[in-house]
mmCIF file of C-alpha atoms in Angstrom:
data_model
loop_
_atom_site.group_PDB
_atom_site.id
_atom_site.type_symbol
_atom_site.label_atom_id
_atom_site.label_comp_id
_atom_site.label_asym_id
_atom_site.label_seq_id
_atom_site.Cartn_x
_atom_site.Cartn_y
_atom_site.Cartn_z
ATOM 1 C CA MET A 124 0.000 0.000 0.000
ATOM 2 C CA GLU A 125 1.370 3.405 -0.975
ATOM 3 C CA ALA A 126 1.574 6.168 1.639
ATOM 4 C CA TYR A 127 -1.284 8.155 0.120
ATOM 5 C CA GLU A 128 -3.490 5.043 0.108
ATOM 6 C CA ALA A 129 -2.893 4.634 3.830
ATOM 7 C CA GLU A 130 -3.930 8.258 4.322
ATOM 8 C CA LEU A 131 -7.148 7.716 2.349
ATOM 9 C CA GLU A 132 -7.901 4.642 4.451
ATOM 10 C CA ARG A 133 -7.378 6.693 7.613
ATOM 11 C CA GLN A 134 -9.811 9.347 6.345
ATOM 12 C CA LEU A 135 -12.372 6.690 5.468
ATOM 13 C CA GLN A 136 -12.196 5.137 8.923
ATOM 14 C CA GLN A 137 -12.567 8.577 10.484
ATOM 15 C CA ILE A 138 -15.838 9.355 8.724
ATOM 16 C CA VAL A 139 -17.119 5.838 9.463
ATOM 17 C CA GLN A 140 -16.495 6.478 13.161
ATOM 18 C CA GLU A 141 -18.293 9.831 12.931
ATOM 19 C CA ILE A 142 -21.287 8.230 11.225
ATOM 20 C CA GLU A 143 -21.498 5.542 13.896
ATOM 21 C CA ALA A 144 -21.059 8.089 16.705
ATOM 22 C CA CYS A 145 -24.081 9.989 15.350
ATOM 23 C CA GLY A 146 -26.198 6.827 15.373
ATOM 24 C CA LEU A 147 -26.443 6.779 11.573
ATOM 25 C CA GLU A 148 -24.825 3.421 10.897
ATOM 26 C CA GLN A 149 -27.823 2.226 8.870
ATOM 27 C CA TYR A 150 -27.142 5.053 6.384
ATOM 28 C CA LYS A 151 -23.395 4.451 6.164
ATOM 29 C CA ASP A 152 -23.477 2.698 2.793
ATOM 30 C CA ALA A 153 -25.624 5.434 1.248
ATOM 31 C CA LEU A 154 -23.388 8.197 2.598
ATOM 32 C CA LEU A 155 -20.175 6.589 1.362
ATOM 33 C CA ALA A 156 -21.322 4.975 -1.895
ATOM 34 C CA ARG A 157 -20.209 7.765 -4.237
ATOM 35 C CA ARG A 158 -16.805 8.489 -2.755
ATOM 36 C CA GLN A 159 -13.924 9.076 -5.148
ATOM 37 C CA PRO A 160 -10.291 9.922 -4.440
ATOM 38 C CA ALA A 161 -9.329 13.507 -5.172
ATOM 39 C CA LEU A 162 -6.501 15.958 -4.586
ATOM 40 C CA LYS A 163 -6.992 18.839 -2.210
ATOM 41 C CA ILE A 164 -5.018 21.894 -3.297
ATOM 42 C CA HIS A 165 -3.184 23.745 -0.542
ATOM 43 C CA LEU A 166 -1.850 27.225 -1.327
ATOM 44 C CA GLU A 167 1.250 28.870 0.110
ATOM 45 C CA LEU A 168 2.124 32.454 -0.832
ATOM 46 C CA ALA A 169 5.439 32.545 -2.697
ATOM 47 C CA GLU A 170 7.028 35.587 -4.300
ATOM 48 C CA GLN A 171 9.559 33.448 -6.161
ATOM 49 C CA LEU A 172 9.038 29.995 -7.662
ATOM 50 C CA PRO A 173 11.008 27.958 -10.187
ATOM 51 C CA VAL A 174 9.667 28.340 -13.711
ATOM 52 C CA GLY A 175 7.140 25.605 -14.447
ATOM 53 C CA SER A 176 6.005 25.079 -10.848
ATOM 54 C CA SER A 177 2.438 24.144 -9.952
ATOM 55 C CA LYS A 178 0.851 27.367 -8.736
ATOM 56 C CA VAL A 179 -2.129 29.692 -8.561
ATOM 57 C CA GLY A 180 -1.779 33.317 -9.633
ATOM 58 C CA GLY A 181 1.304 35.219 -10.684
ATOM 59 C CA MET A 182 2.328 34.994 -14.334
ATOM 60 C CA PRO A 183 1.846 31.834 -16.395
ATOM 61 C CA ASP A 184 5.014 30.077 -17.525
ATOM 62 C CA LEU A 185 4.326 29.628 -21.226
ATOM 63 C CA PRO A 186 6.428 28.367 -24.138
ATOM 64 C CA PRO A 187 6.935 30.827 -27.015
ATOM 65 C CA ASP A 188 4.630 28.897 -29.351
ATOM 66 C CA VAL A 189 1.561 29.122 -27.069
ATOM 67 C CA SER A 190 -0.588 32.241 -27.385
ATOM 68 C CA TYR A 191 -2.117 33.865 -24.328
ATOM 69 C CA PRO A 192 -5.888 33.161 -24.535
ATOM 70 C CA SER A 193 -8.534 35.838 -24.985
ATOM 71 C CA LEU A 194 -12.308 36.053 -25.044
ATOM 72 C CA ILE A 195 -13.640 37.270 -28.396
ATOM 73 C CA GLU A 196 -16.886 39.224 -28.070
ATOM 74 C CA ASP A 197 -18.930 40.624 -30.950
ATOM 75 C CA TYR A 198 -19.996 44.251 -30.727
ATOM 76 C CA GLY A 199 -21.802 44.934 -33.970
ATOM 77 C CA ASP A 200 -19.309 44.527 -36.805
ATOM 78 C CA VAL A 201 -16.324 45.037 -34.520
ATOM 79 C CA PRO A 202 -15.203 42.052 -32.424
ATOM 80 C CA ARG A 203 -13.549 42.899 -29.130
ATOM 81 C CA GLU A 204 -10.731 40.784 -27.754
ATOM 82 C CA THR A 205 -10.383 40.584 -23.961
ATOM 83 C CA PRO A 206 -7.367 38.741 -22.499
ATOM 84 C CA LEU A 207 -8.451 36.243 -19.864
ATOM 85 C CA THR A 208 -7.094 36.130 -16.331
ATOM 86 C CA PHE A 209 -4.476 33.509 -15.532
ATOM 87 C CA LEU A 210 -5.758 31.367 -12.669
ATOM 88 C CA ALA A 211 -3.506 28.348 -12.216
ATOM 89 C CA GLN A 212 -1.030 25.935 -13.740
ATOM 90 C CA TYR A 213 -0.153 22.319 -12.945
ATOM 91 C CA ARG A 214 3.172 20.653 -13.537
ATOM 92 C CA LEU A 215 1.552 17.295 -14.210
ATOM 93 C CA GLN A 216 4.511 15.367 -12.812
ATOM 94 C CA ASP A 217 3.471 16.721 -9.400
ATOM 95 C CA LEU A 218 0.223 14.746 -9.652
ATOM 96 C CA ALA A 219 1.720 11.596 -11.151
ATOM 97 C CA SER A 220 2.774 10.171 -7.774
ATOM 98 C CA PHE A 221 -0.906 9.336 -7.164
ATOM 99 C CA ALA A 222 -2.115 6.295 -9.122
ATOM 100 C CA PHE A 223 -5.666 7.625 -9.539
ATOM 101 C CA ALA A 224 -4.253 10.853 -11.016
ATOM 102 C CA ARG A 225 -1.996 8.933 -13.415
ATOM 103 C CA GLU A 226 -5.033 7.009 -14.625
ATOM 104 C CA ALA A 227 -6.999 10.190 -15.304
ATOM 105 C CA LEU A 228 -4.475 12.770 -16.537
ATOM 106 C CA PRO A 229 -1.442 12.951 -18.822
ATOM 107 C CA SER A 230 1.625 11.975 -16.798
ATOM 108 C CA ASP A 231 3.765 14.933 -17.838
ATOM 109 C CA GLY A 232 3.554 18.381 -19.377
ATOM 110 C CA MET A 233 1.795 21.530 -18.188
ATOM 111 C CA LEU A 234 -1.888 22.308 -17.729
ATOM 112 C CA TYR A 235 -2.942 25.976 -17.653
ATOM 113 C CA PHE A 236 -6.255 27.476 -16.508
ATOM 114 C CA PHE A 237 -7.638 30.872 -17.543
ATOM 115 C CA GLY A 238 -10.944 32.593 -16.792
ATOM 116 C CA LEU A 239 -12.664 35.905 -16.231
ATOM 117 C CA GLY A 240 -11.497 36.215 -12.635
ATOM 118 C CA PHE A 241 -13.213 38.905 -10.578
ATOM 119 C CA GLN A 242 -15.404 39.925 -13.542
ATOM 120 C CA SER A 243 -17.371 36.683 -13.357
ATOM 121 C CA GLY A 244 -20.058 35.477 -11.025
ATOM 122 C CA ASP A 245 -23.256 33.427 -10.989
ATOM 123 C CA VAL A 246 -23.096 32.661 -14.699
ATOM 124 C CA VAL A 247 -22.211 29.660 -16.807
ATOM 125 C CA LEU A 248 -19.032 30.487 -18.651
ATOM 126 C CA THR A 249 -18.722 27.629 -21.108
ATOM 127 C CA ASP A 250 -17.087 30.012 -23.595
ATOM 128 C CA CYS A 251 -15.225 32.163 -21.068
ATOM 129 C CA GLY A 252 -12.766 29.706 -19.565
ATOM 130 C CA ARG A 253 -9.769 28.140 -21.268
ATOM 131 C CA VAL A 254 -7.559 25.181 -20.437
ATOM 132 C CA ILE A 255 -4.302 24.682 -22.340
ATOM 133 C CA TYR A 256 -2.270 21.477 -22.294
ATOM 134 C CA TRP A 257 1.350 21.637 -23.379
ATOM 135 C CA ARG A 258 4.012 18.957 -23.439
ATOM 136 C CA GLY A 259 7.623 19.685 -24.314
ATOM 137 C CA ASP A 260 11.015 20.753 -23.040
ATOM 138 C CA SER A 261 10.436 22.666 -19.797
ATOM 139 C CA ALA A 262 13.539 24.761 -20.547
ATOM 140 C CA ARG A 263 11.413 26.586 -23.131
ATOM 141 C CA LEU A 264 8.985 27.900 -20.521
ATOM 142 C CA GLN A 265 9.108 31.613 -19.735
ATOM 143 C CA PRO A 266 7.028 33.829 -17.408
ATOM 144 C CA TYR A 267 4.512 35.655 -19.582
ATOM 145 C CA ALA A 268 3.933 39.301 -18.664
ATOM 146 C CA VAL A 269 0.264 40.044 -19.327
ATOM 147 C CA SER A 270 -0.808 43.301 -20.914
ATOM 148 C CA GLU A 271 -1.810 46.310 -18.844
ATOM 149 C CA GLY A 272 -5.340 46.139 -17.480
ATOM 150 C CA VAL A 273 -5.477 42.339 -17.213
ATOM 151 C CA ASN A 274 -6.328 41.273 -13.685
ATOM 152 C CA THR A 275 -3.633 39.288 -11.868
ATOM 153 C CA TYR A 276 -3.390 37.627 -8.468
ATOM 154 C CA GLN A 277 -0.611 37.104 -5.988
ATOM 155 C CA GLN A 278 1.364 33.967 -6.622
ATOM 156 C CA ALA A 279 0.868 30.892 -4.434
ATOM 157 C CA LYS A 280 2.600 27.538 -4.573
ATOM 158 C CA ILE A 281 0.382 24.451 -4.886
ATOM 159 C CA HIS A 282 0.748 21.408 -2.659
ATOM 160 C CA PHE A 283 -1.462 18.389 -3.433
ATOM 161 C CA GLU A 284 -2.985 16.277 -0.637
ATOM 162 C CA PRO A 285 -4.998 13.071 -1.248
ATOM 163 C CA ILE A 286 -8.545 13.255 0.095
ATOM 164 C CA TRP A 287 -11.928 11.666 -0.494
ATOM 165 C CA SER A 288 -14.609 13.534 -2.378
ATOM 166 C CA TRP A 289 -17.975 12.323 -1.170
ATOM 167 C CA GLY A 290 -20.596 13.574 -3.632
ATOM 168 C CA PHE A 291 -22.963 14.435 -0.790
ATOM 169 C CA HIS A 292 -24.938 16.844 -3.008
ATOM 170 C CA LEU A 293 -26.085 13.784 -5.008
ATOM 171 C CA LEU A 294 -27.605 12.014 -1.997
ATOM 172 C CA ASP A 295 -31.181 10.786 -2.061
ATOM 173 C CA GLU A 296 -33.404 13.459 -0.531
ATOM 174 C CA SER A 297 -35.245 10.749 1.417
ATOM 175 C CA LEU A 298 -32.315 10.405 3.822
ATOM 176 C CA PRO A 299 -33.142 11.826 7.261
ATOM 177 C CA ALA A 300 -32.120 15.344 8.214
ATOM 178 C CA GLU A 301 -29.769 13.899 10.836
ATOM 179 C CA CYS A 302 -27.391 12.999 7.992
ATOM 180 C CA ASP A 303 -26.849 16.719 7.432
ATOM 181 C CA GLU A 304 -24.703 16.735 10.554
ATOM 182 C CA ILE A 305 -22.196 14.525 8.767
ATOM 183 C CA THR A 306 -22.399 16.053 5.294
ATOM 184 C CA GLY A 307 -22.126 19.585 6.653
ATOM 185 C CA ARG A 308 -18.769 18.832 8.262
ATOM 186 C CA TYR A 309 -17.287 18.025 4.869
ATOM 187 C CA THR A 310 -18.872 20.708 2.691
ATOM 188 C CA SER A 311 -18.846 23.875 4.802
ATOM 189 C CA GLU A 312 -15.255 25.006 4.192
ATOM 190 C CA PRO A 313 -13.831 26.496 0.975
ATOM 191 C CA LEU A 314 -12.108 23.795 -1.042
ATOM 192 C CA HIS A 315 -9.617 23.880 -3.896
ATOM 193 C CA GLN A 316 -9.575 20.512 -5.598
ATOM 194 C CA ALA A 317 -8.463 18.458 -8.590
ATOM 195 C CA LEU A 318 -10.196 15.223 -9.653
ATOM 196 C CA GLY A 319 -12.948 13.499 -7.704
ATOM 197 C CA ILE A 320 -16.467 14.912 -7.392
ATOM 198 C CA PRO A 321 -16.989 18.689 -7.351
ATOM 199 C CA THR A 322 -18.885 20.447 -4.584
ATOM 200 C CA PRO A 323 -21.316 22.886 -6.235
ATOM 201 C CA ILE A 324 -22.370 25.955 -4.259
ATOM 202 C CA GLN A 325 -25.220 26.779 -6.654
ATOM 203 C CA PRO A 326 -27.624 24.677 -8.761
ATOM 204 C CA SER A 327 -25.804 23.263 -11.785
ATOM 205 C CA ASP A 328 -27.185 21.285 -14.712
ATOM 206 C CA LEU A 329 -23.973 19.294 -15.063
ATOM 207 C CA MET A 330 -22.730 18.907 -11.504
ATOM 208 C CA GLU A 331 -26.146 17.867 -10.152
ATOM 209 C CA ASP A 332 -26.762 15.344 -12.942
ATOM 210 C CA GLU A 333 -25.051 12.186 -11.736
ATOM 211 C CA GLU A 334 -25.067 10.435 -15.101
ATOM 212 C CA GLN A 335 -23.539 13.434 -16.867
ATOM 213 C CA LEU A 336 -21.033 13.904 -14.088
ATOM 214 C CA LYS A 337 -19.821 10.321 -14.521
ATOM 215 C CA GLN A 338 -18.769 11.222 -18.058
ATOM 216 C CA HIS A 339 -16.594 14.143 -16.930
ATOM 217 C CA VAL A 340 -13.372 14.677 -14.994
ATOM 218 C CA LEU A 341 -12.907 17.585 -12.610
ATOM 219 C CA LEU A 342 -9.693 19.333 -13.624
ATOM 220 C CA LEU A 343 -9.958 22.173 -11.122
ATOM 221 C CA GLN A 344 -12.301 23.509 -8.466
ATOM 222 C CA LEU A 345 -10.928 26.853 -7.305
ATOM 223 C CA ASP A 346 -12.602 28.606 -4.410
ATOM 224 C CA TYR A 347 -12.163 32.235 -3.429
ATOM 225 C CA VAL A 348 -8.774 33.004 -1.862
ATOM 226 C CA PRO A 349 -8.850 36.346 0.001
ATOM 227 C CA LYS A 350 -5.155 36.206 0.919
ATOM 228 C CA ILE A 351 -4.118 36.418 -2.743
ATOM 229 C CA GLY A 352 -7.054 38.535 -3.911
ATOM 230 C CA LEU A 353 -8.661 35.705 -5.880
ATOM 231 C CA ASN A 354 -12.427 35.995 -6.136
ATOM 232 C CA PHE A 355 -15.216 35.077 -8.523
ATOM 233 C CA GLY A 356 -18.105 37.474 -8.103
ATOM 234 C CA ASP A 357 -19.195 37.351 -4.442
ATOM 235 C CA ALA A 358 -17.024 34.697 -2.732
ATOM 236 C CA GLY A 359 -17.582 32.405 -5.676
ATOM 237 C CA THR A 360 -16.003 29.225 -7.003
ATOM 238 C CA ALA A 361 -14.715 28.317 -10.462
ATOM 239 C CA TYR A 362 -15.080 24.802 -11.883
ATOM 240 C CA PHE A 363 -13.332 23.259 -14.896
ATOM 241 C CA LEU A 364 -14.554 19.852 -16.086
ATOM 242 C CA ILE A 365 -13.731 17.944 -19.256
ATOM 243 C CA PRO A 366 -15.517 15.032 -20.976
ATOM 244 C CA LYS A 367 -13.610 11.797 -20.361
ATOM 245 C CA LYS A 368 -13.496 11.077 -24.096
ATOM 246 C CA ASP A 369 -11.791 14.404 -24.795
ATOM 247 C CA LEU A 370 -9.352 13.881 -21.937
ATOM 248 C CA ARG A 371 -8.312 10.479 -23.283
ATOM 249 C CA GLU A 372 -7.488 12.225 -26.568
ATOM 250 C CA CYS A 373 -5.758 15.162 -24.796
ATOM 251 C CA ASN A 374 -8.301 17.456 -26.440
ATOM 252 C CA PHE A 375 -8.857 20.433 -24.131
ATOM 253 C CA ALA A 376 -10.790 22.542 -26.646
ATOM 254 C CA HIS A 377 -14.208 21.879 -25.106
ATOM 255 C CA VAL A 378 -13.652 22.141 -21.362
ATOM 256 C CA TRP A 379 -16.802 23.027 -19.415
ATOM 257 C CA CYS A 380 -16.260 26.007 -17.129
ATOM 258 C CA GLU A 381 -18.668 27.460 -14.608
ATOM 259 C CA ASP A 382 -18.290 30.241 -12.063
ATOM 260 C CA ALA A 383 -20.818 30.383 -9.241
ATOM 261 C CA CYS A 384 -21.364 32.770 -6.316
ATOM 262 C CA CYS A 385 -22.554 32.068 -2.795
#
């Protein structure tokens, strides 16, 4: 058993003990049935990081042949191009030490996330988020200085921790209200996450449809981060999901992105 698997087993036993302590043992199977391993994203402010590090905020480390993404909006006969806000980047090797991540994602390269940042909120942004996958010589990566007026955030290093995602928002509504005591403990805090089951804070056609959700992979759930100035509307959360078929083909052209506010 790998070290992270032992940690997941410890977490599972902990919630089992909590369920039993609340007298809800008869609902244990229902509460735990949807669990999937995921990676919790911890953030640590860092003024300086090696080029190509996994991080949130700062400047993206892009190769020369990758263009910075923009949103193209039509205003009459004159389209307007708005550069998106850089949100995060993964060095995929940092995730490859977890078997469930290796099975879901490319094992190397860089994955970049862009969105509308503070301009968004409580809207579905299927055309307003971008994910770029790049694989090549990391020596070609360079910090990209965005143009004036593009919103940026303080830079924070990413550390990945294995956790369970429980899918409590998909539970049968017939379960007794007493189960809320358990589910509330695991859904009340802001959560940055990769893989597993997302935790929607607003109604969502995709994330509340279990059959659709099974056909997608959560690339990033990014909550508001006051300490680096990261926000989506009013204390909102950004979600990036990709169809499993597209992910198998490393096709990131049709990633589903949604920003939601509390």
